[in-house]
XYZ file of C-alpha atoms in Angstrom:
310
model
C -243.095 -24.734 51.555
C -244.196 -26.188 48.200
C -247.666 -27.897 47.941
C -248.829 -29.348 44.918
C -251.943 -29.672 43.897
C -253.335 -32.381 40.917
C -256.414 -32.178 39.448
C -257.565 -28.225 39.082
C -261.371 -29.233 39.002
C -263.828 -27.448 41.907
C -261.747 -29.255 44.609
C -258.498 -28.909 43.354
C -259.450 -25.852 42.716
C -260.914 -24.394 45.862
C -258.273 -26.088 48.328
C -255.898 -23.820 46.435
C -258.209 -20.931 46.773
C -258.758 -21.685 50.603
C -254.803 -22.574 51.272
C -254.373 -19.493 50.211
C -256.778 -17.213 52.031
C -255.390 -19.335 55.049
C -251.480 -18.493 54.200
C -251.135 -21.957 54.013
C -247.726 -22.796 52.594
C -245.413 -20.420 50.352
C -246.191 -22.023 46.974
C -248.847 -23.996 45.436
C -248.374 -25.778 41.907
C -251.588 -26.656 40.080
C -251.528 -29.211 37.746
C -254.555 -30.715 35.589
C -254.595 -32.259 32.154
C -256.081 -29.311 30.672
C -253.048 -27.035 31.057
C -254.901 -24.161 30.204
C -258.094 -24.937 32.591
C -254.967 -25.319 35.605
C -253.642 -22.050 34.231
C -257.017 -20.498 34.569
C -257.437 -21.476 38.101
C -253.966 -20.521 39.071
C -254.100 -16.789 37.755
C -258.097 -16.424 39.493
C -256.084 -17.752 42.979
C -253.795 -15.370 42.877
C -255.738 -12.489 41.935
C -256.884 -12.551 45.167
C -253.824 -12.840 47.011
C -253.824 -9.049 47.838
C -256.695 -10.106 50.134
C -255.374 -12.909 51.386
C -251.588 -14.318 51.972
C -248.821 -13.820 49.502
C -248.366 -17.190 47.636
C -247.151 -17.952 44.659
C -249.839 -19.786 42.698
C -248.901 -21.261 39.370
C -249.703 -24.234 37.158
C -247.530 -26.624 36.204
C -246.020 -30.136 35.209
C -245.119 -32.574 37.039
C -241.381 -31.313 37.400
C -242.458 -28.649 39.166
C -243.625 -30.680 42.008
C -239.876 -30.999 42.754
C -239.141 -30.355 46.343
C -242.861 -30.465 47.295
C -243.585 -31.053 51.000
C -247.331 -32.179 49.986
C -249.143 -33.622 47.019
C -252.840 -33.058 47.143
C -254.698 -35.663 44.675
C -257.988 -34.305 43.385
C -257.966 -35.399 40.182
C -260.149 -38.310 38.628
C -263.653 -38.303 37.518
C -266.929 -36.107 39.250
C -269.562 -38.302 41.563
C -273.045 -37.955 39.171
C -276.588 -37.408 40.672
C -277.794 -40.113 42.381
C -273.984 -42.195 41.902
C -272.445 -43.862 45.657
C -268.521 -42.561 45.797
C -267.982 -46.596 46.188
C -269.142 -46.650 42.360
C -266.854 -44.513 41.044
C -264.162 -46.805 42.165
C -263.323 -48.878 38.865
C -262.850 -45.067 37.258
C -260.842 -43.595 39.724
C -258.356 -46.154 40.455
C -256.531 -46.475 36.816
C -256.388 -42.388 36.980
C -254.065 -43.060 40.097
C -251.857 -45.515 38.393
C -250.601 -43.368 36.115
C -250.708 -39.846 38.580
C -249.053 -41.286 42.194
C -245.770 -42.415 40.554
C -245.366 -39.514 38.176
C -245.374 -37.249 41.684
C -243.190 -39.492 44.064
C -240.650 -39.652 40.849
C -240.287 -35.832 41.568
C -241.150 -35.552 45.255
C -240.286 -38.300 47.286
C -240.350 -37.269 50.765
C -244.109 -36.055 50.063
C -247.295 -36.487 52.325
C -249.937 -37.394 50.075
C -252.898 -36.204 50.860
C -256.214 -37.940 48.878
C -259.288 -36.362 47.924
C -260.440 -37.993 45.123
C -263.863 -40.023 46.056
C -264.170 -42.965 47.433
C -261.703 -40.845 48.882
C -261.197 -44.362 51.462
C -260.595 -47.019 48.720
C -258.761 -43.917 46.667
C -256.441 -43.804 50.387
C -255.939 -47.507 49.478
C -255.099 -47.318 46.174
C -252.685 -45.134 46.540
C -250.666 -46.171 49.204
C -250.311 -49.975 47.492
C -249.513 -47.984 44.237
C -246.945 -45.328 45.965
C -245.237 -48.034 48.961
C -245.406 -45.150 51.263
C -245.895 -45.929 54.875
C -249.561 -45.632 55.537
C -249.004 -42.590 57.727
C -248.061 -40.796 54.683
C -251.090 -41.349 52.654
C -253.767 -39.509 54.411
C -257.331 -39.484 52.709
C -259.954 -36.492 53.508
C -262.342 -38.993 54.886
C -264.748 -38.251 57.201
C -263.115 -34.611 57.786
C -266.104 -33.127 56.077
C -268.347 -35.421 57.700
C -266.901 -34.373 61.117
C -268.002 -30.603 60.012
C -270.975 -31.366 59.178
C -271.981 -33.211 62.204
C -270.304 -30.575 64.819
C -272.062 -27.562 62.541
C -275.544 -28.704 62.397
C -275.175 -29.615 66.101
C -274.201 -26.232 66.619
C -277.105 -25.025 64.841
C -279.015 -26.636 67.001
C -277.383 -25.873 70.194
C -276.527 -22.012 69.199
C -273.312 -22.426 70.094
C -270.248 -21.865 67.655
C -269.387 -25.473 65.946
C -265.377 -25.121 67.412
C -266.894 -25.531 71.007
C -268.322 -29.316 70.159
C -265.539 -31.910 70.147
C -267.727 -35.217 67.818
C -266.482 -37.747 65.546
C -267.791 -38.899 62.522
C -266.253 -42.561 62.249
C -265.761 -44.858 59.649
C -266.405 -44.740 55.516
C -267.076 -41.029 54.280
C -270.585 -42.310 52.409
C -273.539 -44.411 53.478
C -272.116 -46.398 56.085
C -270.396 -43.512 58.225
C -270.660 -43.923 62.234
C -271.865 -40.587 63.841
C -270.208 -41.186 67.684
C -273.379 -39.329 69.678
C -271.859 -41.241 72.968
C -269.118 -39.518 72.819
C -270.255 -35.837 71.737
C -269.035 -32.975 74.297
C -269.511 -29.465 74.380
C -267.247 -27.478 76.508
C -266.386 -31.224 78.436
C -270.348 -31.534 79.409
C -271.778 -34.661 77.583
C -273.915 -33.260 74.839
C -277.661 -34.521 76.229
C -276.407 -32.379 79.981
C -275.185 -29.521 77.680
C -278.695 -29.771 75.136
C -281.159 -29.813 78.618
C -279.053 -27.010 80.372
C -279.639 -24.825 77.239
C -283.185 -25.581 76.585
C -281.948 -27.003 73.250
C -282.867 -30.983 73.635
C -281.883 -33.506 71.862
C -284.894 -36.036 70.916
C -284.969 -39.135 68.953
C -286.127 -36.579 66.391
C -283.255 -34.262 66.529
C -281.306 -36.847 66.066
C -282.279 -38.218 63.371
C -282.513 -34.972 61.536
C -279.399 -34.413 62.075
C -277.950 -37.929 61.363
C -279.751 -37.803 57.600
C -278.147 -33.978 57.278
C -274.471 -35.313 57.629
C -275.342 -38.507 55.861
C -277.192 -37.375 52.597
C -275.984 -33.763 52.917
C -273.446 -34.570 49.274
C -276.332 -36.036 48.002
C -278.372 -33.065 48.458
C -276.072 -30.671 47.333
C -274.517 -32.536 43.885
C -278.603 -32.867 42.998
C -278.685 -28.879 43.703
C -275.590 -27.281 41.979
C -273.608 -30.644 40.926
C -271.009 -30.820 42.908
C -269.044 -30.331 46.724
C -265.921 -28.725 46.814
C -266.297 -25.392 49.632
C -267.073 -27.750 52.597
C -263.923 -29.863 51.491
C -261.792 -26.840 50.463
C -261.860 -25.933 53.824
C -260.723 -29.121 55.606
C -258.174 -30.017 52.861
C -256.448 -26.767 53.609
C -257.074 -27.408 57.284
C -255.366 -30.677 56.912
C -252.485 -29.452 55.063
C -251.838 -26.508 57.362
C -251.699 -29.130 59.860
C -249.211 -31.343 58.275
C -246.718 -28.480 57.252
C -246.679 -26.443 61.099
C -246.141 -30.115 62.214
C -249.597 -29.015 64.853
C -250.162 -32.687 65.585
C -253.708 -31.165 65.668
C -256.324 -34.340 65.987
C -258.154 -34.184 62.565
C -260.486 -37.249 61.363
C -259.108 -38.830 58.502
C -258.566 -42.172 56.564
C -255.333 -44.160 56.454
C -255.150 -47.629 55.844
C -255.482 -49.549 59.512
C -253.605 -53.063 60.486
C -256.746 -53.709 61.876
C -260.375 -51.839 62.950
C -263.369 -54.202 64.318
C -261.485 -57.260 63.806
C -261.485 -56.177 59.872
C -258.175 -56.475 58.368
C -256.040 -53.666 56.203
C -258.414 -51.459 55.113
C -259.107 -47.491 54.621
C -261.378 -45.562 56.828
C -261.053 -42.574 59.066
C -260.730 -42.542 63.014
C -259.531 -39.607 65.103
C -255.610 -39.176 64.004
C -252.693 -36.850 65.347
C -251.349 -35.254 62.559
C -247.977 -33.439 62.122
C -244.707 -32.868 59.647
C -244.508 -36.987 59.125
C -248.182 -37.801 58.278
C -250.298 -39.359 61.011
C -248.564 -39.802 64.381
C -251.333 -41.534 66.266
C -254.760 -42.738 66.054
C -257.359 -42.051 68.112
C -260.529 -44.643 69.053
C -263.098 -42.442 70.830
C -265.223 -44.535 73.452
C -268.052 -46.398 71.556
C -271.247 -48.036 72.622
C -272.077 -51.598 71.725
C -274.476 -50.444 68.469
C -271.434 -47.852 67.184
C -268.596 -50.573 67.677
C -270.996 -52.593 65.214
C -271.634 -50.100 63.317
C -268.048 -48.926 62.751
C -267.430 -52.886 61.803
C -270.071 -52.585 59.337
C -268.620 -49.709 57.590
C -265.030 -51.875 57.982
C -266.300 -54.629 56.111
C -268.150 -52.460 53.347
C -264.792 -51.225 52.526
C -262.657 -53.975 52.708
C -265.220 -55.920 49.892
C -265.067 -52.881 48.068
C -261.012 -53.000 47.930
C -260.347 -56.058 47.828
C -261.597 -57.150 44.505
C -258.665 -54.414 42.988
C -256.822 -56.010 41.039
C -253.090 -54.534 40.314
């Protein structure tokens, strides 16, 4: 299956490079302004195909998204030191004006996938912009954040990070809800699991590990400038996912009817994903402080969108 991919910058990029390590589709189609930046990226994939799955990278135009099954959007301007991803907003959101149209012109029965930051008001943009059902505009969102959390619990526990089922909730920035209530390792509740291991978790712990998933892209744009492995990874997750139709449960950012009493807006909650886009959606159990907290994030968001004007 096709997958295209616009915007060849480190994202772009290094979803291509991880789809196909992964074997995840049969083609990928980079496209990028600079042609010969896109071109660049393409031939370094595929050099390594040998050592990894047999896919035909290429750049391209947007003709050759013909046919495509997916349409990853990374393209759009890089979050600077010390910059939220809610102010990059007013420079993403004309870059998606022009790029959503030019791919559903081509490839209309696409899932879009968004990873442009705010990748949640970016998820809104572009499904007003495309018309799409909102199952079929699925943003990154807290996917990364997810990681994050279930790694550097892992870390803590010494336990491998595929054993802890955890949610992050919510916008992927600032506000994000980290679901500790509902955090189970191997079905025990995490505190049983920490205290039967000799691994506790303290107020302390906790909060280390809250600011790690919280400020951990803050930390690492003011270190090397940019995140794009962490997100590589989950973006090819998520569109290995999509195309084997594994209705896999991934945590991702669609626009919702309604979350917290907070009307149409973008964030991520649990989601079944397969062929379609997002089947179902998932709301984990929450305690009084995280069902506030996940309204909080709601209504961040929806002031953040609704001020768009098209």
């Amino acid at each position: 299956m096709k997958i295209g991919v616009v915007g060849a910058g480190m994202v772009g990029s290094t979803s291509a490079y991880s789809m196909m390590l992964n074997g995840v589709g049969s083609e990928i189609v980079l496209l990028d302004l600079n042609r010969k930046a896109a071109e660049a990226q393409a031939h370094d994939i595929i050099h390594g195909a040998p050592h990894g799955h047999p896919i035909w990278v290429h750049a391209g135009d947007y003709a050759d998204l013909a046919g495509a099954a997916v349409a990853v959007i990374a393209a759009g301007v890089a979050q600077m030191p010390g910059e939220t991803r809610l102010q990059l907003l007013d420079r993403n959101a004309a870059v998606f004006k022009a790029i959503v149209p030019q791919i559903l012109a081509v490839a209309p029965e696409a899932v879009l996938v968004i990873a442009t930051n705010p990748v949640d008001i970016m998820t809104f943009v572009a499904t007003r912009i495309s018309g799409l059902p909102a199952s079929r505009v699925i943003g990154s969102g807290t996917i990364l954040d997810t990681a994050r959390f279930r790694t550097l619990l892992a870390t803590h526990l010494m336990v491998a990070p595929q054993s802890i089922h955890g949610h992050v909730l919510g916008e992927h920035g600032d506000s994000e809800v980290l679901c500790w209530s509902s955090v189970d390792v191997a079905t025990v509740p995490v505190e049983t699991f920490a205290h039967q291991v000799g691994r506790p978790i303290t107020p302390e712990v906790k909060a280390r590990i809250d600011d790690g998933v919280r400020n951990a892209a803050y930390k690492i744009i003011a270190g090397k400038g940019s995140t794009y492995y962490g997100i590589g990874a989950g973006i090819s997750r998520l569109v290995a996912t999509i195309l084997a139709n594994e209705h896999r449960v991934l945590t991702v950012s669609t626009v919702n009817a309604d979350v917290e009493g907070v009307k149409h807006v973008a964030l991520s909650l649990p989601r079944v994903i397969g062929r379609s886009g997002v089947i179902a959606d998932i709301m984990p159990p929450l305690n009084e402080v995280e069902h506030a907290a996940l309204r909080h994030s709601a209504e961040i968001l929806k002031q953040a969108s609704d001020p768009i004007t098209w």
